[in-house]
Amino acid sequence: MSYLENKFFLLAITFGIYFFAKLLQKKTGIVLLNPILLAIAAIIVFLKTFNISYDTYNEGGQLIEFWLKPAVVALGVPLYLQLETIKKQLMPIILSQLAGCVVGVVSVVVIAKLMGASQAVILSLAPKSVTTPIAMEVTKTIEGIPSLTAAVVVCVGLLGAILGFKTLKLLRVNSPIAQGLSMGTAAHAVGTSTAMDVSGKYGAYASLGLTLNGIFTALLTPTILRLLGFL
């Protein structure tokens, strides 16, 4: 059974599970069958069933993790394709992203405080809406728990991918620009990936929302937390 702990075998299992999860959602059209969510659940079951430790699995997982940052940078391609349109709306976009950043940070830390969360947990939740590399760096800066932040970021992204467009439709937000920006701002890379599946225009604005919210969150989170008395 030693082959089960081989990092290349585990890497192949990861790709295989994700491929079939993606195929399942495409065949069924069920939003709740999100490929990332299904892949995470299936991999956890696999590791538990065969008693494989996370550290062993992560030896292969690091080969995938390496591509996370370049993948975020690659989101700039659809953004470039919509550059001329974006230039004409730059000020409203920046103001909306600034508002999204502030509301995102303030709402989660205030709710966490009211529900009795500890200081460390509150600080770890603050950068929940930005992509994992940025969120973890912000958490380290404010002395939160990076591993908790990473888990929360994944959950937020999955929730946004599953419910984001449905919520926007329910609230009668019909503009592709507003929908794309909202998905990128609230659900980072996972939401942007979902927006990409809709169309390049949605994906471009989601990329912009992800990027601007990441910058604003990295710059403003410590200041916001100090003003609220959490630092």
Short mmCIF file of C-alpha atoms in Angstrom, two decimals:
data_model
loop_
_atom_site.label_atom_id
_atom_site.label_comp_id
_atom_site.label_asym_id
_atom_site.label_seq_id
_atom_site.Cartn_x
_atom_site.Cartn_y
_atom_site.Cartn_z
CA MET A 1 0.00 0.00 0.00
CA SER A 2 3.06 2.26 0.03
CA TYR A 3 2.18 3.52 -3.46
CA LEU A 4 -0.83 5.26 -1.90
CA GLU A 5 1.56 7.60 -0.12
CA ASN A 6 3.59 8.38 -3.21
CA LYS A 7 3.34 12.12 -3.85
CA PHE A 8 2.90 11.67 -7.60
CA PHE A 9 0.10 9.16 -7.06
CA LEU A 10 -1.61 11.56 -4.64
CA LEU A 11 -1.16 14.35 -7.17
CA ALA A 12 -2.79 12.22 -9.87
CA ILE A 13 -5.66 11.36 -7.51
CA THR A 14 -6.20 15.08 -6.87
CA PHE A 15 -6.36 15.92 -10.57
CA GLY A 16 -8.59 12.92 -11.25
CA ILE A 17 -11.08 13.76 -8.52
CA TYR A 18 -11.29 17.38 -9.64
CA PHE A 19 -11.75 16.38 -13.28
CA PHE A 20 -14.67 14.07 -12.48
CA ALA A 21 -16.18 16.64 -10.09
CA LYS A 22 -16.03 19.23 -12.87
CA LEU A 23 -17.60 16.76 -15.28
CA LEU A 24 -20.36 15.95 -12.79
CA GLN A 25 -21.35 19.59 -12.37
CA LYS A 26 -21.30 20.14 -16.12
CA LYS A 27 -23.55 17.12 -16.70
CA THR A 28 -26.02 17.91 -13.91
CA GLY A 29 -25.93 21.72 -13.91
CA ILE A 30 -26.43 21.66 -10.13
CA VAL A 31 -24.73 24.71 -8.59
CA LEU A 32 -24.24 23.01 -5.21
CA LEU A 33 -22.03 20.40 -6.88
CA ASN A 34 -19.12 22.82 -6.99
CA PRO A 35 -15.99 20.99 -8.25
CA ILE A 36 -13.73 22.49 -5.59
CA LEU A 37 -16.15 21.59 -2.79
CA LEU A 38 -16.61 18.05 -4.11
CA ALA A 39 -12.86 17.60 -4.60
CA ILE A 40 -12.08 18.75 -1.05
CA ALA A 41 -14.71 16.41 0.42
CA ALA A 42 -13.60 13.43 -1.69
CA ILE A 43 -9.91 13.93 -0.88
CA ILE A 44 -10.65 14.17 2.86
CA VAL A 45 -12.60 10.89 2.68
CA PHE A 46 -9.77 9.27 0.69
CA LEU A 47 -7.09 10.36 3.16
CA LYS A 48 -9.13 9.25 6.17
CA THR A 49 -10.05 5.90 4.59
CA PHE A 50 -6.43 4.97 3.86
CA ASN A 51 -5.02 6.69 6.96
CA ILE A 52 -2.77 9.04 4.98
CA SER A 53 -1.55 12.07 6.90
CA TYR A 54 -2.00 15.60 5.61
CA ASP A 55 1.78 16.13 5.70
CA THR A 56 2.24 13.17 3.37
CA TYR A 57 -0.47 14.41 1.03
CA ASN A 58 0.96 17.93 1.07
CA GLU A 59 4.30 16.71 -0.33
CA GLY A 60 2.47 16.34 -3.64
CA GLY A 61 0.07 19.19 -2.94
CA GLN A 62 2.94 21.67 -2.86
CA LEU A 63 3.47 20.99 -6.57
CA ILE A 64 -0.03 22.40 -7.15
CA GLU A 65 0.26 25.15 -4.54
CA PHE A 66 3.25 26.54 -6.44
CA TRP A 67 0.92 27.59 -9.28
CA LEU A 68 -1.50 29.51 -7.07
CA LYS A 69 0.30 32.86 -7.32
CA PRO A 70 1.02 32.64 -11.09
CA ALA A 71 -2.67 31.69 -11.61
CA VAL A 72 -3.77 34.88 -9.86
CA VAL A 73 -1.41 36.92 -12.05
CA ALA A 74 -2.81 35.19 -15.16
CA LEU A 75 -6.21 36.66 -14.33
CA GLY A 76 -4.81 39.92 -15.67
CA VAL A 77 -5.25 38.67 -19.26
CA PRO A 78 -9.06 39.09 -19.47
CA LEU A 79 -8.64 42.30 -17.49
CA TYR A 80 -6.35 43.68 -20.19
CA LEU A 81 -8.90 42.80 -22.86
CA GLN A 82 -11.47 45.04 -21.14
CA LEU A 83 -8.98 47.80 -20.33
CA GLU A 84 -10.49 50.56 -22.48
CA THR A 85 -13.95 50.07 -20.97
CA ILE A 86 -12.50 49.96 -17.46
CA LYS A 87 -10.64 53.25 -17.95
CA LYS A 88 -13.92 55.05 -18.62
CA GLN A 89 -15.39 53.82 -15.32
CA LEU A 90 -12.26 53.87 -13.18
CA MET A 91 -13.42 56.21 -10.40
CA PRO A 92 -16.77 54.46 -9.70
CA ILE A 93 -14.97 51.11 -9.74
CA ILE A 94 -12.30 52.23 -7.26
CA LEU A 95 -14.90 53.75 -4.91
CA SER A 96 -17.04 50.61 -5.04
CA GLN A 97 -14.04 48.42 -4.29
CA LEU A 98 -12.99 50.65 -1.42
CA ALA A 99 -16.50 50.35 0.02
CA GLY A 100 -16.46 46.58 -0.51
CA CYS A 101 -13.15 46.25 1.32
CA VAL A 102 -14.24 48.31 4.32
CA VAL A 103 -17.64 46.62 4.63
CA GLY A 104 -16.08 43.18 4.24
CA VAL A 105 -13.54 43.69 7.02
CA VAL A 106 -15.79 45.61 9.42
CA SER A 107 -18.78 43.27 9.10
CA VAL A 108 -16.86 40.06 9.75
CA VAL A 109 -14.87 41.31 12.75
CA VAL A 110 -17.90 42.97 14.38
CA ILE A 111 -20.07 39.85 13.91
CA ALA A 112 -17.25 37.63 15.22
CA LYS A 113 -16.85 39.87 18.27
CA LEU A 114 -20.60 39.83 19.00
CA MET A 115 -20.59 36.03 18.78
CA GLY A 116 -17.79 35.79 21.34
CA ALA A 117 -14.83 34.91 19.14
CA SER A 118 -11.34 35.26 20.59
CA GLN A 119 -8.97 38.01 19.54
CA ALA A 120 -6.86 35.61 17.46
CA VAL A 121 -9.91 34.30 15.60
CA ILE A 122 -11.22 37.82 14.93
CA LEU A 123 -7.89 38.89 13.45
CA SER A 124 -7.74 35.73 11.35
CA LEU A 125 -11.19 36.39 9.87
CA ALA A 126 -10.49 40.00 8.84
CA PRO A 127 -8.94 39.27 5.39
CA LYS A 128 -11.50 36.55 4.52
CA SER A 129 -12.47 37.96 1.11
CA VAL A 130 -9.09 38.11 -0.61
CA THR A 131 -7.17 35.36 -2.33
CA THR A 132 -5.22 32.96 -0.09
CA PRO A 133 -1.62 34.26 -0.56
CA ILE A 134 -2.63 37.86 0.24
CA ALA A 135 -4.95 36.83 3.08
CA MET A 136 -2.26 34.79 4.81
CA GLU A 137 0.30 37.59 4.54
CA VAL A 138 -2.20 40.07 6.00
CA THR A 139 -2.94 37.66 8.86
CA LYS A 140 0.76 37.27 9.64
CA THR A 141 1.10 41.06 9.75
CA ILE A 142 -1.73 41.46 12.28
CA GLU A 143 -0.66 38.34 14.26
CA GLY A 144 -3.64 36.16 13.43
CA ILE A 145 -3.64 32.44 12.59
CA PRO A 146 -2.67 31.92 8.92
CA SER A 147 -3.95 28.34 8.73
CA LEU A 148 -7.37 29.43 10.01
CA THR A 149 -7.40 32.28 7.53
CA ALA A 150 -6.64 29.89 4.66
CA ALA A 151 -9.54 27.62 5.65
CA VAL A 152 -11.95 30.55 5.98
CA VAL A 153 -10.87 32.00 2.62
CA VAL A 154 -11.65 28.68 0.92
CA CYS A 155 -15.08 28.52 2.61
CA VAL A 156 -15.88 32.11 1.62
CA GLY A 157 -14.85 31.45 -1.97
CA LEU A 158 -16.95 28.29 -2.20
CA LEU A 159 -19.98 30.03 -0.68
CA GLY A 160 -19.60 32.88 -3.16
CA ALA A 161 -19.21 30.50 -6.09
CA ILE A 162 -22.33 28.55 -5.12
CA LEU A 163 -24.64 31.38 -4.04
CA GLY A 164 -23.06 34.54 -5.48
CA PHE A 165 -24.88 34.89 -8.79
CA LYS A 166 -28.15 33.64 -7.31
CA THR A 167 -27.96 36.25 -4.54
CA LEU A 168 -27.20 39.03 -7.01
CA LYS A 169 -30.11 37.93 -9.19
CA LEU A 170 -32.40 37.87 -6.15
CA LEU A 171 -31.31 41.43 -5.31
CA ARG A 172 -31.93 42.43 -8.94
CA VAL A 173 -28.31 43.32 -9.65
CA ASN A 174 -28.35 42.69 -13.38
CA SER A 175 -25.32 44.60 -14.66
CA PRO A 176 -22.49 42.28 -15.82
CA ILE A 177 -19.99 44.85 -14.51
CA ALA A 178 -21.59 44.98 -11.04
CA GLN A 179 -21.97 41.21 -10.89
CA GLY A 180 -18.37 40.58 -11.95
CA LEU A 181 -16.94 43.12 -9.51
CA SER A 182 -19.07 41.72 -6.69
CA MET A 183 -17.94 38.14 -7.31
CA GLY A 184 -14.27 39.10 -7.39
CA THR A 185 -14.54 41.34 -4.34
CA ALA A 186 -16.51 38.97 -2.12
CA ALA A 187 -15.35 35.54 -3.32
CA HIS A 188 -11.79 36.20 -4.60
CA ALA A 189 -10.25 33.63 -7.00
CA VAL A 190 -12.98 31.00 -6.63
CA GLY A 191 -15.69 33.54 -7.40
CA THR A 192 -13.62 34.87 -10.30
CA SER A 193 -13.30 31.36 -11.71
CA THR A 194 -17.09 31.01 -11.58
CA ALA A 195 -17.46 34.38 -13.31
CA MET A 196 -15.03 33.22 -16.02
CA ASP A 197 -17.35 30.31 -16.75
CA VAL A 198 -20.14 32.81 -17.49
CA SER A 199 -18.17 34.96 -19.95
CA GLY A 200 -14.91 36.79 -20.47
CA LYS A 201 -16.51 40.13 -19.55
CA TYR A 202 -17.76 38.83 -16.21
CA GLY A 203 -14.37 37.28 -15.60
CA ALA A 204 -12.49 40.47 -16.43
CA TYR A 205 -14.44 42.55 -13.93
CA ALA A 206 -14.23 39.79 -11.34
CA SER A 207 -10.43 39.82 -11.83
CA LEU A 208 -10.45 43.57 -11.28
CA GLY A 209 -12.55 43.18 -8.14
CA LEU A 210 -10.22 40.50 -6.83
CA THR A 211 -7.14 42.60 -7.53
CA LEU A 212 -8.38 45.90 -6.11
CA ASN A 213 -9.92 44.28 -3.04
CA GLY A 214 -6.66 42.43 -2.42
CA ILE A 215 -4.69 45.69 -2.58
CA PHE A 216 -7.13 47.64 -0.40
CA THR A 217 -7.40 44.82 2.14
CA ALA A 218 -3.63 44.49 2.43
CA LEU A 219 -3.21 48.24 2.89
CA LEU A 220 -6.24 49.09 5.02
CA THR A 221 -6.94 46.09 7.25
CA PRO A 222 -4.48 47.00 10.04
CA THR A 223 -5.78 50.60 10.09
CA ILE A 224 -9.43 49.50 10.15
CA LEU A 225 -8.75 47.09 13.01
CA ARG A 226 -6.94 49.77 14.99
CA LEU A 227 -9.83 52.21 14.52
CA LEU A 228 -12.22 49.51 15.76
CA GLY A 229 -10.00 48.78 18.75
CA PHE A 230 -8.97 45.24 17.75
CA LEU A 231 -5.25 46.06 17.53
#
